[in-house]
Coordinates of C-alpha atoms (C1' of nucleotides) in Angstrom, one line a residue:
Chain A
M1 CA 11.7 0.1 0.4
R2 CA 11.0 0.8 -3.2
I3 CA 9.5 4.0 -4.6
Y4 CA 8.2 4.7 -8.1
N5 CA 10.3 7.6 -9.4
T6 CA 8.6 9.7 -12.2
L7 CA 12.0 10.7 -13.4
T8 CA 13.0 7.2 -14.3
G9 CA 9.6 5.7 -14.7
K10 CA 10.6 2.8 -12.5
K11 CA 10.4 1.6 -8.9
E12 CA 13.7 2.2 -7.3
P13 CA 15.2 1.1 -4.0
F14 CA 15.0 4.1 -1.6
E15 CA 18.4 5.3 -0.5
P16 CA 18.4 8.6 1.4
L17 CA 21.0 11.2 0.8
E18 CA 21.9 11.0 4.5
P19 CA 21.5 7.7 6.2
G20 CA 18.5 7.7 8.6
K21 CA 17.1 11.0 7.3
V22 CA 14.5 11.9 4.8
G23 CA 13.9 15.4 3.3
M24 CA 10.6 15.7 1.5
Y25 CA 9.0 18.7 -0.2
V26 CA 5.5 18.6 -1.4
C27 CA 3.8 21.3 -3.5
G28 CA 0.9 22.6 -1.5
V29 CA -1.9 24.7 -2.7
T30 CA -2.4 28.2 -4.1
V31 CA -4.7 29.7 -1.5
Y32 CA -7.4 31.4 -3.6
D33 CA -10.4 29.1 -3.1
H34 CA -11.9 26.2 -1.1
C35 CA -10.0 22.9 -1.4
H36 CA -11.6 20.1 -3.1
I37 CA -11.2 16.3 -2.6
G38 CA -8.3 16.2 -5.0
H39 CA -6.3 18.4 -2.7
A40 CA -7.3 16.1 0.1
R41 CA -5.9 13.1 -1.8
S42 CA -2.5 14.7 -2.3
A43 CA -2.4 15.9 1.3
I44 CA -3.4 12.5 2.7
V45 CA -1.1 10.5 0.5
F46 CA 1.9 12.5 1.5
D47 CA 0.9 12.5 5.1
V48 CA 0.9 8.7 5.1
I49 CA 4.2 8.6 3.2
R50 CA 5.7 10.8 5.8
K51 CA 4.2 8.8 8.7
Y52 CA 5.4 5.6 7.2
F53 CA 9.0 6.9 6.9
R54 CA 8.8 7.8 10.5
Y55 CA 7.4 4.4 11.4
C56 CA 10.5 3.0 9.7
G57 CA 12.7 5.0 12.0
Y58 CA 13.7 7.8 9.7
D59 CA 14.1 11.3 10.9
V60 CA 11.8 13.1 8.5
T61 CA 11.7 16.8 7.5
Y62 CA 8.5 17.4 5.7
V63 CA 8.1 20.8 3.9
R64 CA 4.9 21.8 2.3
N65 CA 4.4 25.3 1.0
F66 CA 1.5 27.7 0.5
T67 CA 1.6 29.8 -2.6
D68 CA 0.2 33.0 -1.2
I69 CA 0.9 35.3 -4.0
D70 CA -0.3 34.6 -7.5
D71 CA -2.5 36.0 -10.3
K72 CA -5.4 33.8 -9.2
I73 CA -5.2 35.3 -5.7
I74 CA -5.1 38.8 -7.1
N75 CA -8.2 38.1 -9.3
R76 CA -10.0 36.6 -6.4
A77 CA -9.3 39.6 -4.3
K78 CA -10.9 41.8 -7.0
Q79 CA -14.0 39.6 -7.1
E80 CA -14.4 39.5 -3.3
G81 CA -13.5 43.1 -2.9
I82 CA -10.9 42.4 -0.2
P83 CA -7.1 42.8 -0.1
W84 CA -5.1 40.0 -1.8
N85 CA -3.4 39.1 1.4
E86 CA -6.8 38.7 3.1
V87 CA -7.7 36.2 0.5
A88 CA -4.5 34.2 1.1
R89 CA -5.0 34.2 4.8
K90 CA -8.6 33.2 4.6
Y91 CA -8.0 30.2 2.4
T92 CA -4.9 29.2 4.2
D93 CA -7.0 29.0 7.4
E94 CA -9.6 27.0 5.5
F95 CA -7.0 24.6 4.2
R96 CA -5.7 24.0 7.7
K97 CA -9.1 23.4 9.1
D98 CA -10.1 20.9 6.4
M99 CA -6.8 19.1 6.7
G100 CA -7.0 18.9 10.4
L101 CA -10.4 17.2 10.1
L102 CA -9.0 14.7 7.7
G103 CA -6.3 13.8 10.1
V104 CA -3.5 15.4 8.0
E105 CA -0.7 16.6 10.3
P106 CA 0.8 20.0 9.6
A107 CA 4.1 19.8 7.8
D108 CA 7.3 20.4 9.8
V109 CA 7.9 23.6 7.8
E110 CA 5.1 25.4 6.0
P111 CA 6.8 28.1 4.1
L112 CA 5.0 31.0 2.4
A113 CA 6.2 32.5 -0.9
T114 CA 5.8 36.0 0.4
E115 CA 8.2 35.3 3.3
H116 CA 10.9 34.1 1.0
M117 CA 11.3 37.0 -1.4
Q118 CA 15.0 37.5 -0.6
E119 CA 15.8 33.8 -1.3
I120 CA 13.7 34.0 -4.5
I121 CA 15.4 37.2 -5.7
D122 CA 18.8 35.8 -4.8
M123 CA 18.2 32.7 -6.9
I124 CA 17.0 34.7 -9.9
K125 CA 20.2 36.8 -9.6
V126 CA 22.4 33.8 -9.8
L127 CA 20.5 32.5 -12.8
E128 CA 20.9 35.8 -14.5
E129 CA 24.7 35.9 -13.7
K130 CA 25.0 32.4 -15.1
G131 CA 23.2 33.4 -18.2
Y132 CA 20.2 31.2 -17.6
A133 CA 17.9 34.2 -17.2
Y134 CA 17.3 37.5 -18.9
A135 CA 15.3 40.6 -18.0
V136 CA 12.8 42.3 -20.3
N137 CA 10.9 45.4 -19.1
G138 CA 10.9 44.4 -15.5
D139 CA 10.0 40.7 -16.2
V140 CA 12.7 38.0 -15.9
Y141 CA 12.5 34.8 -17.9
F142 CA 14.3 31.5 -17.7
L143 CA 16.2 30.6 -20.9
T144 CA 14.8 27.1 -21.3
R145 CA 16.9 25.9 -24.1
K146 CA 20.1 26.7 -22.3
F147 CA 19.3 24.1 -19.7
D148 CA 20.5 20.8 -20.9
G149 CA 18.0 18.1 -19.9
Y150 CA 14.8 20.1 -20.0
G151 CA 12.0 17.7 -20.4
K152 CA 13.7 14.8 -18.6
L153 CA 11.0 14.5 -16.0
S154 CA 7.9 14.8 -18.2
K155 CA 9.6 12.9 -21.1
R156 CA 9.1 15.8 -23.4
D157 CA 11.2 16.8 -26.4
L158 CA 11.6 20.5 -26.8
D159 CA 10.6 20.4 -30.5
D160 CA 7.5 18.4 -29.7
L161 CA 6.5 21.1 -27.3
M162 CA 6.9 23.7 -30.0
A163 CA 4.9 21.5 -32.4
G164 CA 2.1 21.4 -29.8
A165 CA 1.8 25.1 -30.5
R166 CA -0.3 25.7 -27.4
V167 CA 2.5 27.5 -25.7
E168 CA 1.4 31.0 -24.8
V169 CA 2.4 33.8 -27.1
N170 CA 4.4 36.5 -25.4
E171 CA 6.4 39.0 -27.4
A172 CA 8.8 39.7 -24.6
K173 CA 10.2 36.1 -24.5
R174 CA 13.1 35.2 -26.7
D175 CA 11.7 31.7 -27.0
P176 CA 8.1 30.6 -26.4
L177 CA 9.4 27.8 -24.1
D178 CA 10.9 30.4 -21.7
F179 CA 8.9 30.9 -18.5
A180 CA 8.7 33.7 -16.1
L181 CA 10.9 33.9 -13.0
W182 CA 9.8 37.4 -12.0
K183 CA 6.8 39.4 -13.2
A184 CA 6.7 43.1 -13.2
S185 CA 3.6 44.3 -11.2
K186 CA 1.2 46.7 -12.7
E187 CA -0.1 49.7 -10.9
G188 CA -2.1 48.7 -7.9
E189 CA -0.9 45.1 -7.8
P190 CA 1.1 43.7 -4.9
A191 CA 4.8 44.3 -5.5
W192 CA 8.1 43.6 -4.0
E193 CA 11.3 45.6 -4.7
S194 CA 13.8 43.8 -6.8
P195 CA 16.9 44.6 -9.1
W196 CA 14.5 44.5 -12.0
G197 CA 11.9 46.8 -10.5
P198 CA 8.8 46.2 -8.4
G199 CA 7.2 42.8 -9.1
R200 CA 6.3 39.4 -7.9
P201 CA 7.8 35.9 -8.3
G202 CA 6.7 33.5 -11.1
W203 CA 4.9 30.4 -9.9
H204 CA 7.8 27.9 -10.2
I205 CA 10.6 29.8 -8.6
E206 CA 9.2 29.8 -5.1
C207 CA 9.3 26.0 -4.8
S208 CA 12.9 26.0 -5.9
A209 CA 13.9 28.7 -3.5
M210 CA 12.1 27.4 -0.5
S211 CA 13.0 23.7 -0.9
S212 CA 16.7 24.5 -1.1
K213 CA 16.5 26.8 1.8
H214 CA 14.7 24.3 4.1
L215 CA 16.1 21.0 2.7
G216 CA 19.3 21.8 0.9
Q217 CA 20.3 22.1 -2.7
S218 CA 19.7 18.3 -3.1
F219 CA 17.1 16.4 -1.2
D220 CA 15.3 13.1 -1.3
I221 CA 11.7 13.4 -2.2
H222 CA 9.6 15.9 -4.1
G223 CA 5.9 15.3 -4.4
G224 CA 2.7 16.7 -5.8
G225 CA -0.2 15.9 -8.0
A226 CA 0.5 14.3 -11.4
D227 CA -0.6 17.5 -13.1
L228 CA 2.3 19.3 -11.6
T229 CA 4.8 17.2 -13.5
F230 CA 4.7 19.5 -16.4
P231 CA 5.4 22.3 -16.5
H232 CA 5.8 23.1 -12.8
H233 CA 8.2 20.4 -11.7
E234 CA 10.1 20.4 -15.0
N235 CA 10.7 24.1 -14.5
E236 CA 11.7 23.6 -10.9
I237 CA 14.4 21.1 -12.0
A238 CA 15.7 23.5 -14.6
Q239 CA 15.9 26.4 -12.2
S240 CA 17.4 24.5 -9.3
E241 CA 19.9 22.5 -11.2
A242 CA 21.0 25.6 -13.3
T243 CA 21.4 27.5 -10.1
H244 CA 23.2 25.0 -7.9
G245 CA 24.9 22.8 -10.5
K246 CA 23.8 19.6 -8.9
R247 CA 21.1 17.1 -8.9
F248 CA 18.0 18.7 -7.4
V249 CA 15.7 15.8 -6.3
R250 CA 16.4 12.1 -6.0
Y251 CA 12.8 10.7 -6.1
W252 CA 9.9 12.4 -7.8
V253 CA 6.6 11.2 -6.5
H254 CA 3.2 12.0 -8.1
N255 CA -0.2 11.1 -7.0
G256 CA -3.0 10.3 -9.4
F257 CA -6.3 12.2 -9.9
I258 CA -9.7 11.9 -8.7
T259 CA -12.2 11.4 -11.4
V260 CA -16.0 11.9 -11.7
D261 CA -17.6 9.9 -14.5
K262 CA -14.1 8.9 -15.5
E263 CA -13.1 12.5 -16.1
K264 CA -10.5 14.3 -14.0
M265 CA -12.1 16.4 -11.3
S266 CA -11.1 20.0 -12.0
K267 CA -12.1 23.5 -11.5
S268 CA -12.6 24.2 -15.2
L269 CA -14.9 21.3 -15.8
G270 CA -16.9 22.3 -12.7
N271 CA -17.1 18.6 -11.6
F272 CA -15.5 19.1 -8.2
F273 CA -16.6 18.6 -4.7
T274 CA -15.2 20.7 -1.9
I275 CA -13.9 18.9 1.1
K276 CA -16.5 20.9 3.1
E277 CA -19.4 19.6 1.0
I278 CA -18.3 16.0 1.4
L279 CA -17.8 16.3 5.1
E280 CA -21.4 17.3 5.4
R281 CA -22.4 13.8 4.3
F282 CA -19.5 11.6 5.3
D283 CA -17.2 11.3 8.3
P284 CA -13.6 12.5 7.6
E285 CA -12.2 9.1 8.5
V286 CA -14.4 7.5 5.8
V287 CA -13.0 10.0 3.2
R288 CA -9.5 9.2 4.3
F289 CA -10.1 5.4 4.2
F290 CA -11.7 5.8 0.7
L291 CA -8.7 7.7 -0.6
L292 CA -6.2 5.2 0.9
S293 CA -8.0 2.1 -0.4
T294 CA -6.6 2.7 -3.9
H295 CA -2.9 2.9 -4.7
Y296 CA -1.8 6.5 -4.7
R297 CA -0.8 6.6 -8.4
S298 CA -4.1 5.2 -9.7
P299 CA -7.0 7.3 -10.6
I300 CA -9.9 7.1 -8.1
E301 CA -13.5 7.4 -9.2
F302 CA -15.4 9.6 -6.8
S303 CA -19.0 8.8 -6.0
D304 CA -21.3 8.5 -3.1
E305 CA -21.5 4.8 -3.7
Q306 CA -17.8 4.5 -3.3
L307 CA -17.8 6.5 -0.1
K308 CA -20.6 4.3 1.3
E309 CA -18.5 1.2 0.5
A310 CA -15.6 2.8 2.4
E311 CA -18.0 3.5 5.3
V312 CA -19.1 -0.2 5.3
S313 CA -15.5 -1.4 5.4
L314 CA -14.6 0.9 8.2
D315 CA -17.6 -0.3 10.1
R316 CA -16.3 -3.8 9.8
Y317 CA -13.2 -2.6 11.5
Y318 CA -15.1 -0.8 14.3
T319 CA -17.4 -3.8 14.8
T320 CA -14.4 -5.9 15.5
S321 CA -12.8 -3.2 17.6
W322 CA -16.0 -3.1 19.6
R323 CA -15.9 -6.8 20.2
L324 CA -12.4 -6.5 21.5
S325 CA -13.1 -3.7 24.0
G326 CA -16.2 -5.7 25.1
I327 CA -14.0 -8.6 26.0
L328 CA -11.6 -6.5 28.0
A329 CA -14.6 -5.3 30.0
T330 CA -16.2 -8.6 30.7
A331 CA -13.9 -11.6 30.2
S332 CA -14.1 -14.3 32.7
K333 CA -11.1 -15.5 34.7
K334 CA -11.5 -19.1 33.9
E335 CA -8.6 -20.1 31.5
R336 CA -9.8 -21.7 28.3
S337 CA -7.5 -22.3 25.3
T338 CA -8.6 -23.1 21.8
P339 CA -6.9 -24.6 18.8
E340 CA -7.5 -21.3 16.9
E341 CA -5.0 -19.4 19.1
K342 CA -2.1 -20.9 17.3
V343 CA -3.1 -19.5 13.9
F344 CA -4.0 -16.2 15.7
D345 CA -0.6 -16.0 17.3
G346 CA 1.1 -16.7 13.9
M347 CA -1.0 -14.0 12.3
C348 CA 0.0 -11.5 15.0
S349 CA 3.7 -12.3 14.7
G350 CA 3.6 -12.1 10.9
F351 CA 1.6 -8.9 10.8
D352 CA 4.2 -6.3 10.8
D353 CA 6.3 -8.0 8.1
R354 CA 3.2 -8.2 5.9
F355 CA 2.2 -4.6 6.5
R356 CA 5.7 -3.4 5.8
A357 CA 6.0 -5.5 2.7
A358 CA 2.9 -3.7 1.4
M359 CA 4.1 -0.3 2.3
D360 CA 7.6 -0.9 1.2
D361 CA 6.3 -1.6 -2.2
D362 CA 5.8 2.0 -3.3
F363 CA 3.5 2.8 -0.3
N364 CA 0.8 0.3 -1.3
T365 CA -1.9 1.4 1.2
A366 CA -4.5 -0.7 -0.7
Q367 CA -2.6 -3.8 -0.1
A368 CA -1.9 -2.8 3.5
I369 CA -5.6 -2.4 4.0
G370 CA -6.1 -5.9 2.6
V371 CA -3.5 -7.2 5.1
I372 CA -5.5 -5.5 7.9
F373 CA -8.7 -7.1 6.9
E374 CA -7.2 -10.5 6.7
F375 CA -6.0 -9.9 10.3
I376 CA -9.5 -8.8 11.3
R377 CA -11.0 -12.0 10.0
E378 CA -8.4 -14.0 12.0
V379 CA -9.2 -12.0 15.1
N380 CA -12.9 -12.8 14.8
R381 CA -12.2 -16.4 14.0
Y382 CA -10.2 -16.7 17.2
L383 CA -12.9 -14.9 19.3
D384 CA -15.5 -17.1 17.8
S385 CA -13.7 -20.1 19.2
K386 CA -14.7 -18.8 22.7
P387 CA -11.4 -18.6 24.5
S388 CA -11.3 -17.1 28.0
G389 CA -9.1 -16.2 30.8
E390 CA -5.8 -14.2 31.1
S391 CA -4.4 -15.5 27.8
L392 CA -7.5 -14.2 26.0
L393 CA -7.0 -10.8 27.5
E394 CA -3.4 -10.8 26.5
R395 CA -4.3 -11.7 22.9
V396 CA -7.0 -9.1 22.8
R397 CA -4.6 -6.4 23.9
R398 CA -2.1 -7.6 21.4
A399 CA -4.7 -7.4 18.6
K400 CA -5.7 -3.9 19.6
D401 CA -2.1 -2.8 19.7
I402 CA -1.5 -4.1 16.3
L403 CA -4.6 -2.5 14.8
E404 CA -4.0 0.8 16.5
G405 CA -0.3 0.9 15.6
V406 CA -1.0 0.4 11.9
G407 CA -3.9 2.9 12.3
R408 CA -1.4 5.5 13.4
V409 CA 0.6 5.1 10.2
L410 CA -2.4 5.4 8.0
G411 CA -4.1 8.0 10.2
L412 CA -7.1 5.7 10.7
F413 CA -8.8 3.9 13.6
A414 CA -8.1 6.6 16.1
R415 CA -11.6 6.6 17.7
T416 CA -13.5 4.3 20.0
P417 CA -16.3 2.3 18.4
E418 CA -18.7 4.2 20.6
D419 CA -17.6 7.4 19.1
W420 CA -17.8 5.9 15.6
Y421 CA -21.4 5.0 16.2
R422 CA -22.2 8.4 17.7
V423 CA -20.8 10.1 14.8
L424 CA -22.8 7.9 12.4
L425 CA -25.9 8.8 14.3
N426 CA -25.4 12.3 13.0
S427 CA -24.0 11.7 9.6
R428 CA -26.7 9.1 8.8
K429 CA -29.3 11.5 10.2
V430 CA -30.9 8.9 12.5
P431 CA -34.0 10.5 13.9
M432 CA -33.3 9.2 17.5
D433 CA -30.8 10.0 20.2
E434 CA -28.8 7.6 22.3
A435 CA -31.2 7.9 25.2
G436 CA -34.2 7.0 23.0
I437 CA -32.4 4.0 21.6
L438 CA -31.5 2.8 25.1
S439 CA -35.1 3.1 26.4
A440 CA -36.4 1.2 23.4
I441 CA -33.9 -1.5 24.0
D442 CA -35.0 -1.6 27.6
E443 CA -38.6 -2.0 26.6
R444 CA -37.7 -4.8 24.3
K445 CA -35.8 -6.5 27.0
Q446 CA -39.0 -6.7 29.0
A447 CA -40.9 -8.1 26.1
R448 CA -38.2 -10.7 25.5
A449 CA -38.2 -11.7 29.2
N450 CA -42.0 -12.3 28.7
K451 CA -41.3 -14.2 25.6
D452 CA -43.5 -11.6 23.8
W453 CA -41.6 -12.1 20.5
D454 CA -44.0 -10.1 18.4
R455 CA -43.6 -7.0 20.5
A456 CA -39.8 -7.5 20.7
D457 CA -39.5 -7.9 17.0
R458 CA -41.8 -4.8 16.4
I459 CA -39.5 -2.7 18.5
R460 CA -36.5 -4.1 16.7
N461 CA -38.0 -3.3 13.3
E462 CA -39.0 0.2 14.4
L463 CA -35.3 0.8 15.4
L464 CA -34.2 -0.7 12.1
D465 CA -36.4 1.7 10.2
A466 CA -34.7 4.5 12.0
G467 CA -31.4 3.1 11.0
I468 CA -30.4 1.3 14.2
L469 CA -29.4 -2.3 14.2
L470 CA -29.6 -4.4 17.4
E471 CA -27.3 -7.2 18.3
D472 CA -28.4 -9.5 21.1
R473 CA -25.6 -10.8 23.3
P474 CA -25.9 -13.5 26.0
D475 CA -25.9 -10.8 28.7
R476 CA -27.1 -7.6 27.0
T477 CA -28.2 -6.0 23.7
D478 CA -25.9 -3.6 21.8
W479 CA -27.0 -1.2 19.2
K480 CA -25.1 0.2 16.2
V481 CA -25.9 2.4 13.3
K482 CA -26.8 0.4 10.2
V483 CA -24.4 1.3 7.4
Chain B
rG1 C1' -0.6 15.8 -33.7
rG2 C1' 3.4 14.6 -29.7
rC3 C1' 4.1 12.2 -25.0
rG4 C1' 2.2 9.0 -21.0
rA5 C1' -1.1 5.9 -18.3
rC6 C1' -4.8 2.4 -17.8
rG7 C1' -8.3 -2.0 -19.2
rU8 C1' -8.4 -8.0 -13.3
rA9 C1' -15.3 -11.4 -11.1
rC10 C1' -21.9 -8.4 -10.6
rC11 C1' -19.3 -3.6 -8.3
rC12 C1' -14.8 -1.5 -5.9
rA13 C1' -9.7 -3.1 -5.8
rA14 C1' -4.4 -5.5 -4.8
rG15 C1' -1.1 -8.4 -7.6
rU16 C1' 4.9 -6.5 -12.7
rG17 C1' 7.8 -13.8 -14.5
rG18 C1' 6.0 -19.0 -10.8
rU19 C1' 0.3 -20.5 -11.1
rA20 C1' -5.5 -14.8 -9.2
rA21 C1' -5.1 -10.5 -1.8
rG22 C1' -9.0 -7.7 0.4
rG23 C1' -14.0 -5.2 0.8
rG24 C1' -19.1 -5.1 -0.9
rA25 C1' -23.1 -7.7 -3.3
rG26 C1' -25.2 -12.9 -4.3
rA27 C1' -26.1 -18.4 -2.9
rG28 C1' -25.8 -22.2 1.0
rG29 C1' -24.5 -23.3 6.1
rU30 C1' -23.1 -22.7 11.7
rC31 C1' -24.8 -19.6 15.8
rU32 C1' -29.7 -17.3 17.4
rG33 C1' -36.6 -17.4 20.1
rC34 C1' -36.2 -15.1 15.3
rA35 C1' -32.6 -11.7 13.8
rA36 C1' -28.0 -9.1 13.6
rA37 C1' -22.8 -9.6 14.0
rA38 C1' -19.1 -13.1 13.4
rC39 C1' -17.3 -17.5 11.2
rC40 C1' -17.4 -21.5 7.3
rU41 C1' -18.4 -22.9 2.1
rU42 C1' -19.3 -20.9 -2.6
rU43 C1' -19.0 -17.1 -6.9
rA44 C1' -12.5 -15.3 -12.5
rU45 C1' -9.1 -22.5 -15.2
rU46 C1' -8.8 -16.7 -15.8
rC47 C1' -6.7 -11.1 -16.0
rA48 C1' -9.8 -6.1 -23.1
rG49 C1' -8.5 -8.9 -27.9
rC50 C1' -4.8 -11.2 -31.1
rG51 C1' 0.2 -12.7 -31.8
rG52 C1' 5.3 -13.4 -29.8
rU53 C1' 9.5 -14.3 -26.0
rU54 C1' 9.9 -18.2 -21.9
rC55 C1' 10.0 -24.5 -18.8
rG56 C1' 6.4 -21.0 -17.1
rA57 C1' 3.0 -14.4 -18.4
rA58 C1' -2.4 -10.9 -15.7
rU59 C1' 2.7 -9.7 -15.2
rC60 C1' 7.9 -8.9 -20.6
rC61 C1' 7.6 -7.5 -26.3
rG62 C1' 4.5 -6.2 -30.7
rC63 C1' -0.2 -5.0 -32.9
rU64 C1' -5.6 -4.0 -32.5
rC65 C1' -9.8 -2.1 -29.7
rG66 C1' -11.5 0.9 -25.7
rU67 C1' -11.0 4.6 -21.7
rC68 C1' -8.3 8.6 -19.6
rG69 C1' -4.4 12.1 -18.6
rC70 C1' -0.5 15.8 -19.8
rC71 C1' 1.1 19.2 -23.8
rU72 C1' -2.8 26.0 -20.8
rC73 C1' -4.1 27.4 -14.4
rC74 C1' -4.8 22.7 -12.0
rA75 C1' -3.6 18.1 -6.4

RNA sequence: GGCGACGUACCCAAGUGGUAAGGGAGAGGUCUGCAAAACCUUUAUUCAGCGGUUCGAAUCCGCUCGUCGCCUCCA
């Protein structure tokens, strides 16, 4: 397995710190607002990475934090007129709900900053003792220039940063590059007791404190959105390595952005869509499929057209899946082999290797999906050759196992085709229910029996106008939602 | 200004040294009462442009053009 490491800028062979085990920490969200699709991308990407490690037999410990105390939360509380911890709880719940719908499993550990004050304070104390931190009027700052290697993750030179001159001006700092480890709280703001007076942690320190508590001072994978590379992750490295005197993280993994009209989706530009808004129009599995159909480090252009394409692709999967379950329900006993089964068997045997080859190459889900669709074509080709009997049933079961197995890694394909079409009935706002469709099909069946093709076609067209597509089979007529 | 990405068919998108995956759309065909679905054939001698390295480059190097990101909270 090879993973692209932001630290080295290269794909590197993955070698865990401890054989058979993987420790991964991913920066979660600051819970002060609804999540948008960009948050979903990060969550889904790392969910798949974690599932794939597991699929490969690793014992994974996945930690993803919630930043539940921060200036943005305090501001939001003022706006909404509710206590800050109420804001944090509300949006933490929303996050969990959104992610649950998108098929993102909870992390093994989901630490909160507010529940790790002791660890945070202890860490700052060590930094102070070692001369990496200094206190000024109740604030504590990290002495950036003292840490040798600052900038190694984001490839920045300290003097270039200075030249950028966009570093905030703060008289209390000895150096503009220094960043806050601890911030004194003003009257009325949430505060925790500390050796420097009442205050709250700076943003970066919580991740350093919580990751080392739950995964150790060194661990395998640290992830997050590409925008966290600087300064957040750079600062984490400085704090953690200064504290512990050893390498913090082995592989830094960053996901790319979602763009709208080629521009990064962001709060400040106002060009973002919340997960909730999107799920009103599209099925969560469609969203998930869409996000996994591009490599995790590339930008993804977000649009309804793109989501629709993802829906069509997923429909192709479910159409085949539907065919497979139909065969299990009706196949005849009479044994009939076909020449196509040889290619089919070869495709089945080779599938796992090809899937792994894609995923082993820096979690290339886009390529993996390509492998899945090649397999689907082969399945259909085999079925088109009209085999029957027990060997057909065995092959159908094998194909289903393969597709469902790979679906579990990607967090896709978990439903029955019937459920898929029922859900589409709603999301596509089809003005008919299942009973109405079935009675129309029945009516058409009569017309067809009488060879009244005009009437049969009229009924079919009416259904099509409503968004329902009919498929005549030798023994029955099936319906599906047109995508 | 500094640093870093990216530019593959009509659209989306894999491919980081060995001769262009996959999905959609288009065209033709098989099947069908007709359709739909599925399958088959077809659609990039070519990977922004120009040079260079190499037996060989979309893949490595340089330059040019274009787009974007980070440098400030950000997934």
